[in-house]
mmCIF file of C-alpha atoms in Angstrom:
data_model
loop_
_atom_site.group_PDB
_atom_site.id
_atom_site.type_symbol
_atom_site.label_atom_id
_atom_site.label_comp_id
_atom_site.label_asym_id
_atom_site.label_seq_id
_atom_site.Cartn_x
_atom_site.Cartn_y
_atom_site.Cartn_z
ATOM 1 C CA MET Q 759 21.360 55.769 61.000
ATOM 2 C CA GLN Q 760 20.243 52.110 60.745
ATOM 3 C CA LYS Q 761 21.151 50.708 57.356
ATOM 4 C CA ILE Q 762 20.101 47.388 55.500
ATOM 5 C CA ILE Q 763 23.257 45.665 54.675
ATOM 6 C CA LEU Q 764 24.077 42.518 52.668
ATOM 7 C CA ILE Q 765 27.370 40.752 53.068
ATOM 8 C CA THR Q 766 28.349 37.609 50.958
ATOM 9 C CA GLY Q 767 30.623 34.942 52.388
ATOM 10 C CA VAL Q 768 29.835 35.182 56.218
ATOM 11 C CA SER Q 769 30.802 31.632 57.197
ATOM 12 C CA SER Q 770 34.282 32.556 58.432
ATOM 13 C CA GLY Q 771 37.051 35.192 58.501
ATOM 14 C CA PHE Q 772 36.348 38.611 57.141
ATOM 15 C CA GLY Q 773 32.738 37.944 56.484
ATOM 16 C CA ARG Q 774 32.011 36.717 60.027
ATOM 17 C CA ALA Q 775 33.974 39.574 61.667
ATOM 18 C CA ILE Q 776 32.381 42.138 59.461
ATOM 19 C CA ALA Q 777 28.812 40.864 60.146
ATOM 20 C CA GLU Q 778 29.534 40.871 63.956
ATOM 21 C CA ARG Q 779 30.762 44.389 63.889
ATOM 22 C CA LEU Q 780 27.915 45.830 61.849
ATOM 23 C CA LEU Q 781 25.381 44.043 64.035
ATOM 24 C CA GLY Q 782 27.164 45.558 66.970
ATOM 25 C CA ASP Q 783 26.586 49.047 65.142
ATOM 26 C CA GLY Q 784 22.894 48.533 65.200
ATOM 27 C CA HIS Q 785 22.444 47.729 61.498
ATOM 28 C CA ILE Q 786 20.082 45.147 59.874
ATOM 29 C CA VAL Q 787 22.566 42.548 58.562
ATOM 30 C CA TYR Q 788 21.822 39.745 55.992
ATOM 31 C CA GLY Q 789 24.651 37.359 55.216
ATOM 32 C CA THR Q 790 25.033 34.732 52.585
ATOM 33 C CA SER Q 791 26.933 31.383 52.779
ATOM 34 C CA ARG Q 792 27.088 28.352 50.567
ATOM 35 C CA ARG Q 793 27.002 26.213 53.598
ATOM 36 C CA GLU Q 794 25.153 26.007 56.980
ATOM 37 C CA LEU Q 795 27.062 28.258 59.486
ATOM 38 C CA ASP Q 796 28.767 26.480 62.453
ATOM 39 C CA PHE Q 797 28.148 29.550 64.681
ATOM 40 C CA SER Q 798 25.252 31.830 65.402
ATOM 41 C CA LEU Q 799 25.252 35.727 65.697
ATOM 42 C CA GLU Q 800 22.202 37.181 67.282
ATOM 43 C CA GLY Q 801 20.383 39.235 64.706
ATOM 44 C CA LEU Q 802 22.215 37.899 61.682
ATOM 45 C CA ILE Q 803 19.767 36.957 58.906
ATOM 46 C CA VAL Q 804 21.326 34.129 56.811
ATOM 47 C CA ARG Q 805 20.563 33.175 53.277
ATOM 48 C CA ARG Q 806 22.133 30.185 51.729
ATOM 49 C CA LEU Q 807 23.709 31.163 48.476
ATOM 50 C CA ASP Q 808 26.401 30.271 46.005
ATOM 51 C CA VAL Q 809 27.361 33.785 44.442
ATOM 52 C CA THR Q 810 28.155 31.959 41.103
ATOM 53 C CA ASP Q 811 24.375 31.309 40.804
ATOM 54 C CA ARG Q 812 22.936 34.364 38.981
ATOM 55 C CA HIS Q 813 19.314 33.383 39.502
ATOM 56 C CA GLY Q 814 19.916 32.496 43.257
ATOM 57 C CA VAL Q 815 21.782 35.986 43.656
ATOM 58 C CA LYS Q 816 18.748 37.809 42.184
ATOM 59 C CA SER Q 817 16.310 35.891 44.231
ATOM 60 C CA VAL Q 818 18.146 36.732 47.476
ATOM 61 C CA VAL Q 819 18.413 40.360 46.609
ATOM 62 C CA ASP Q 820 14.737 40.642 45.530
ATOM 63 C CA SER Q 821 13.566 38.898 48.784
ATOM 64 C CA ILE Q 822 15.570 41.367 50.922
ATOM 65 C CA VAL Q 823 14.193 44.332 49.098
ATOM 66 C CA GLN Q 824 10.713 42.960 49.431
ATOM 67 C CA GLU Q 825 11.192 42.493 53.263
ATOM 68 C CA GLN Q 826 13.014 45.764 54.055
ATOM 69 C CA GLY Q 827 12.083 48.162 51.069
ATOM 70 C CA ARG Q 828 15.842 48.715 50.132
ATOM 71 C CA ILE Q 829 19.399 47.539 50.372
ATOM 72 C CA ASP Q 830 21.834 50.307 51.534
ATOM 73 C CA VAL Q 831 25.157 48.530 51.482
ATOM 74 C CA VAL Q 832 26.413 45.476 49.693
ATOM 75 C CA ILE Q 833 29.730 43.995 50.793
ATOM 76 C CA ASN Q 834 31.101 41.567 48.246
ATOM 77 C CA ASN Q 835 33.405 39.480 50.542
ATOM 78 C CA ALA Q 836 32.813 35.767 49.105
ATOM 79 C CA GLY Q 837 35.917 34.426 47.370
ATOM 80 C CA VAL Q 838 38.054 31.395 46.840
ATOM 81 C CA GLY Q 839 41.968 31.049 46.453
ATOM 82 C CA ILE Q 840 43.762 28.451 44.218
ATOM 83 C CA ALA Q 841 47.545 28.118 44.597
ATOM 84 C CA GLY Q 842 49.637 26.684 41.820
ATOM 85 C CA ALA Q 843 51.835 27.593 38.936
ATOM 86 C CA THR Q 844 50.085 29.741 36.527
ATOM 87 C CA GLU Q 845 51.368 27.753 33.586
ATOM 88 C CA LEU Q 846 49.752 24.512 34.891
ATOM 89 C CA ALA Q 847 46.448 25.912 35.884
ATOM 90 C CA SER Q 848 43.442 23.800 34.467
ATOM 91 C CA ASP Q 849 40.433 25.331 32.895
ATOM 92 C CA GLU Q 850 38.429 24.160 35.819
ATOM 93 C CA GLU Q 851 40.658 25.905 38.257
ATOM 94 C CA ILE Q 852 40.655 29.163 36.233
ATOM 95 C CA ASP Q 853 36.882 28.883 35.909
ATOM 96 C CA LEU Q 854 36.315 28.473 39.578
ATOM 97 C CA GLN Q 855 38.595 31.299 40.501
ATOM 98 C CA MET Q 856 36.982 33.764 38.127
ATOM 99 C CA ASN Q 857 33.502 32.689 38.475
ATOM 100 C CA THR Q 858 33.609 33.150 42.203
ATOM 101 C CA ASN Q 859 35.967 36.190 42.685
ATOM 102 C CA LEU Q 860 34.886 38.209 39.720
ATOM 103 C CA ARG Q 861 31.579 37.015 38.227
ATOM 104 C CA GLY Q 862 30.197 36.570 41.811
ATOM 105 C CA VAL Q 863 30.785 40.199 42.317
ATOM 106 C CA VAL Q 864 29.434 41.307 39.028
ATOM 107 C CA GLY Q 865 26.285 39.190 39.539
ATOM 108 C CA MET Q 866 25.557 40.690 42.892
ATOM 109 C CA CYS Q 867 26.146 44.325 41.700
ATOM 110 C CA ALA Q 868 23.934 43.607 38.690
ATOM 111 C CA ALA Q 869 21.096 42.494 41.023
ATOM 112 C CA VAL Q 870 21.323 45.299 43.543
ATOM 113 C CA LEU Q 871 22.032 48.307 41.384
ATOM 114 C CA PRO Q 872 18.502 48.715 39.888
ATOM 115 C CA TYR Q 873 17.252 49.084 43.538
ATOM 116 C CA MET Q 874 20.106 51.483 44.328
ATOM 117 C CA ARG Q 875 19.573 53.556 41.264
ATOM 118 C CA ALA Q 876 15.783 53.861 42.002
ATOM 119 C CA LYS Q 877 16.731 55.160 45.476
ATOM 120 C CA ARG Q 878 19.573 57.363 44.073
ATOM 121 C CA SER Q 879 21.642 56.126 46.977
ATOM 122 C CA GLY Q 880 23.774 53.096 48.031
ATOM 123 C CA THR Q 881 27.244 51.752 48.863
ATOM 124 C CA ILE Q 882 28.981 48.806 47.216
ATOM 125 C CA ILE Q 883 32.066 47.524 49.001
ATOM 126 C CA ASN Q 884 34.105 45.092 47.073
ATOM 127 C CA ILE Q 885 36.747 43.238 48.890
ATOM 128 C CA SER Q 886 39.980 42.945 46.842
ATOM 129 C CA SER Q 887 43.268 42.110 48.094
ATOM 130 C CA ILE Q 888 47.002 43.367 48.162
ATOM 131 C CA GLY Q 889 47.196 40.676 45.410
ATOM 132 C CA GLY Q 890 44.942 42.818 43.242
ATOM 133 C CA VAL Q 891 47.655 45.598 43.437
ATOM 134 C CA PHE Q 892 50.610 43.481 42.460
ATOM 135 C CA ALA Q 893 50.893 39.756 41.368
ATOM 136 C CA ILE Q 894 51.818 37.211 44.022
ATOM 137 C CA PRO Q 895 53.833 34.231 42.917
ATOM 138 C CA TYR Q 896 51.901 30.848 42.637
ATOM 139 C CA GLN Q 897 48.664 32.646 43.129
ATOM 140 C CA GLY Q 898 48.594 34.120 39.638
ATOM 141 C CA PHE Q 899 44.961 33.561 38.829
ATOM 142 C CA TYR Q 900 43.922 34.822 42.185
ATOM 143 C CA SER Q 901 45.689 37.915 41.457
ATOM 144 C CA VAL Q 902 44.188 38.015 37.940
ATOM 145 C CA SER Q 903 40.747 37.875 39.605
ATOM 146 C CA LYS Q 904 41.408 40.621 42.056
ATOM 147 C CA PHE Q 905 43.090 42.883 39.353
ATOM 148 C CA ALA Q 906 39.712 42.452 37.518
ATOM 149 C CA VAL Q 907 37.667 43.320 40.554
ATOM 150 C CA GLU Q 908 39.727 46.495 40.864
ATOM 151 C CA ALA Q 909 39.168 47.475 37.127
ATOM 152 C CA TYR Q 910 35.585 46.493 37.373
ATOM 153 C CA SER Q 911 35.071 48.614 40.442
ATOM 154 C CA GLU Q 912 36.815 51.558 39.053
ATOM 155 C CA ALA Q 913 34.481 51.520 35.995
ATOM 156 C CA LEU Q 914 31.325 51.054 38.028
ATOM 157 C CA SER Q 915 32.268 53.907 40.195
ATOM 158 C CA LEU Q 916 32.593 56.338 37.244
ATOM 159 C CA GLU Q 917 29.332 55.112 35.868
ATOM 160 C CA THR Q 918 27.128 54.933 38.947
ATOM 161 C CA LYS Q 919 28.221 58.115 40.912
ATOM 162 C CA GLN Q 920 25.780 60.121 38.831
ATOM 163 C CA PHE Q 921 23.039 58.169 40.719
ATOM 164 C CA GLY Q 922 24.394 58.790 44.143
ATOM 165 C CA ILE Q 923 26.010 55.367 44.448
ATOM 166 C CA ARG Q 924 29.403 54.916 46.063
ATOM 167 C CA VAL Q 925 31.702 52.110 45.076
ATOM 168 C CA VAL Q 926 34.581 51.286 47.450
ATOM 169 C CA ILE Q 927 37.473 48.859 46.899
ATOM 170 C CA VAL Q 928 39.122 47.343 50.042
ATOM 171 C CA GLU Q 929 42.640 45.834 49.781
ATOM 172 C CA PRO Q 930 43.358 43.647 52.780
ATOM 173 C CA GLY Q 931 47.042 42.443 53.552
ATOM 174 C CA ASP Q 932 47.587 39.262 55.411
ATOM 175 C CA PHE Q 933 45.058 38.477 58.145
ATOM 176 C CA ASN Q 934 44.673 35.371 60.215
ATOM 177 C CA THR Q 935 41.344 34.103 58.610
ATOM 178 C CA GLY Q 936 40.040 30.643 57.312
ATOM 179 C CA PHE Q 937 41.327 31.515 53.912
ATOM 180 C CA THR Q 938 44.622 29.819 54.623
ATOM 181 C CA ALA Q 939 42.937 26.476 55.466
ATOM 182 C CA ASN Q 940 40.466 26.717 52.641
ATOM 183 C CA ARG Q 941 42.859 27.575 49.901
ATOM 184 C CA LYS Q 942 42.850 24.986 47.139
ATOM 185 C CA VAL Q 943 46.260 23.726 45.967
ATOM 186 C CA SER Q 944 47.002 22.496 42.452
ATOM 187 C CA ALA Q 945 47.998 18.813 42.575
ATOM 188 C CA ALA Q 946 49.640 19.259 39.150
ATOM 189 C CA THR Q 947 52.028 21.961 40.585
ATOM 190 C CA ILE Q 948 52.878 19.794 43.661
ATOM 191 C CA ASP Q 949 54.000 16.778 41.501
ATOM 192 C CA ASP Q 950 55.815 18.933 38.822
ATOM 193 C CA SER Q 951 59.581 18.398 38.839
ATOM 194 C CA ASP Q 952 60.353 22.081 37.849
ATOM 195 C CA TYR Q 953 57.838 24.051 39.919
ATOM 196 C CA GLY Q 954 57.285 21.686 42.872
ATOM 197 C CA LYS Q 955 60.258 22.605 45.174
ATOM 198 C CA SER Q 956 59.806 26.374 44.614
ATOM 199 C CA PHE Q 957 56.055 26.147 45.065
ATOM 200 C CA ALA Q 958 56.341 24.400 48.408
ATOM 201 C CA ARG Q 959 58.773 27.082 49.642
ATOM 202 C CA VAL Q 960 56.601 29.977 48.519
ATOM 203 C CA ILE Q 961 53.321 28.607 49.975
ATOM 204 C CA LYS Q 962 54.829 27.795 53.260
ATOM 205 C CA ASN Q 963 55.860 31.518 53.517
ATOM 206 C CA ILE Q 964 52.536 32.673 52.478
ATOM 207 C CA GLU Q 965 50.780 30.674 54.929
ATOM 208 C CA GLN Q 966 53.098 31.576 57.920
ATOM 209 C CA ASP Q 967 52.511 35.256 56.988
ATOM 210 C CA GLU Q 968 48.722 34.664 56.961
ATOM 211 C CA ARG Q 969 48.680 32.683 60.214
ATOM 212 C CA GLY Q 970 50.693 35.488 61.795
ATOM 213 C CA GLY Q 971 48.670 38.267 60.161
ATOM 214 C CA GLY Q 972 46.209 40.642 61.644
ATOM 215 C CA ASP Q 973 42.913 40.024 63.372
ATOM 216 C CA PRO Q 974 39.943 40.174 61.005
ATOM 217 C CA ARG Q 975 38.214 42.334 63.624
ATOM 218 C CA TYR Q 976 40.731 45.116 62.732
ATOM 219 C CA LEU Q 977 39.462 45.104 59.221
ATOM 220 C CA ALA Q 978 35.875 44.915 60.341
ATOM 221 C CA ARG Q 979 36.365 48.166 62.357
ATOM 222 C CA LYS Q 980 37.663 49.792 59.134
ATOM 223 C CA ILE Q 981 34.751 48.592 57.163
ATOM 224 C CA SER Q 982 32.370 49.851 60.087
ATOM 225 C CA LYS Q 983 33.859 53.380 59.464
ATOM 226 C CA ILE Q 984 33.469 53.185 55.699
ATOM 227 C CA VAL Q 985 29.869 52.297 56.036
ATOM 228 C CA ARG Q 986 29.217 55.355 57.991
ATOM 229 C CA LYS Q 987 31.109 57.837 55.648
ATOM 230 C CA ARG Q 988 28.862 59.955 53.479
ATOM 231 C CA SER Q 989 31.667 60.293 50.742
ATOM 232 C CA PRO Q 990 34.007 57.435 51.199
ATOM 233 C CA ARG Q 991 37.179 57.167 48.947
ATOM 234 C CA LEU Q 992 37.348 54.705 46.044
ATOM 235 C CA ARG Q 993 40.178 52.694 47.519
ATOM 236 C CA TYR Q 994 41.328 51.684 51.036
ATOM 237 C CA LEU Q 995 44.460 49.662 51.749
ATOM 238 C CA ILE Q 996 43.972 47.793 55.011
ATOM 239 C CA ALA Q 997 47.198 46.145 55.897
ATOM 240 C CA PRO Q 998 48.011 45.076 59.494
ATOM 241 C CA ASN Q 999 51.700 45.769 59.300
ATOM 242 C CA PHE Q 1000 54.170 48.339 57.885
ATOM 243 C CA ILE Q 1001 55.964 45.974 55.617
ATOM 244 C CA GLN Q 1002 52.804 45.358 53.641
ATOM 245 C CA LYS Q 1003 51.977 49.164 53.439
ATOM 246 C CA LEU Q 1004 55.456 49.653 52.238
ATOM 247 C CA SER Q 1005 55.203 47.010 49.541
ATOM 248 C CA VAL Q 1006 52.240 48.795 47.902
ATOM 249 C CA ALA Q 1007 54.155 52.044 48.046
ATOM 250 C CA ALA Q 1008 57.194 50.320 46.594
ATOM 251 C CA HIS Q 1009 55.216 48.842 43.781
ATOM 252 C CA THR Q 1010 54.206 52.489 42.816
ATOM 253 C CA VAL Q 1011 57.636 54.106 42.919
ATOM 254 C CA LEU Q 1012 60.223 51.521 42.176
ATOM 255 C CA PRO Q 1013 61.325 50.318 38.674
ATOM 256 C CA ASN Q 1014 59.547 47.116 37.741
ATOM 257 C CA ARG Q 1015 62.721 45.027 37.587
ATOM 258 C CA LEU Q 1016 63.804 46.067 41.064
ATOM 259 C CA PHE Q 1017 60.401 45.501 42.608
ATOM 260 C CA GLU Q 1018 60.255 42.026 40.980
ATOM 261 C CA ILE Q 1019 63.669 41.166 42.499
ATOM 262 C CA LEU Q 1020 62.394 42.258 45.946
ATOM 263 C CA VAL Q 1021 59.143 40.000 45.603
ATOM 264 C CA ARG Q 1022 61.187 36.994 44.583
ATOM 265 C CA ILE Q 1023 63.470 37.490 47.505
ATOM 266 C CA PHE Q 1024 60.463 38.018 49.825
ATOM 267 C CA TYR Q 1025 58.674 34.941 48.763
ATOM 268 C CA SER Q 1026 61.816 32.788 48.293
ATOM 269 C CA VAL Q 1027 60.827 32.044 44.620
#
């Protein structure tokens, strides 16, 4: 069945791969981006949008419903990453991280939910991260934002299931996307005498893992299957390798002290 789908953040990485896959599945796909796309996908209907702009979000959602009569699926993919010592994060860095990764999701859901409730149907897929399952060193507020998305999505699922709305959390591991190149780095941390050297080691390891990570098309295929499901699960871990899957399981079963030791060793903190 052809669905009307809205994806945020389609300019690169997951968003682009998901849009391409869902177009190939025969759906009508709208994508948003803060900037003009440097590629074209046949059939993709693009709307310029900053997800932190609540009025802009509502305007885009309203216009799609006016054109199509409904929105069946929303995929909240837009996000930003800021790397740095949690202690040294500025108010501006915290605001950017939370406004994009959390409030952007909240605003989009608030705009689309009245239409989904009226239809008694709809699917909301929120892209979280393994960093929303356990905290990643020097990406503290990125993890904070993703932990918040997880809690928000759980609450939303509990409240909206009565209206036939399905909420899904997707937790990607390391994938080779534009996220690595687009990550913002805290100058205060680089220049700090206590954190600087440790930060450089950890970020080097993180970026190596990301560049050697999975193909975003793998995640896009998983999203395609979720979109087709009549009753999807609340949570999907999509990790391209066994180590990342094992790390999530270890976080669940190991004592906190032991898990922290393993994370510090893995990231060379």
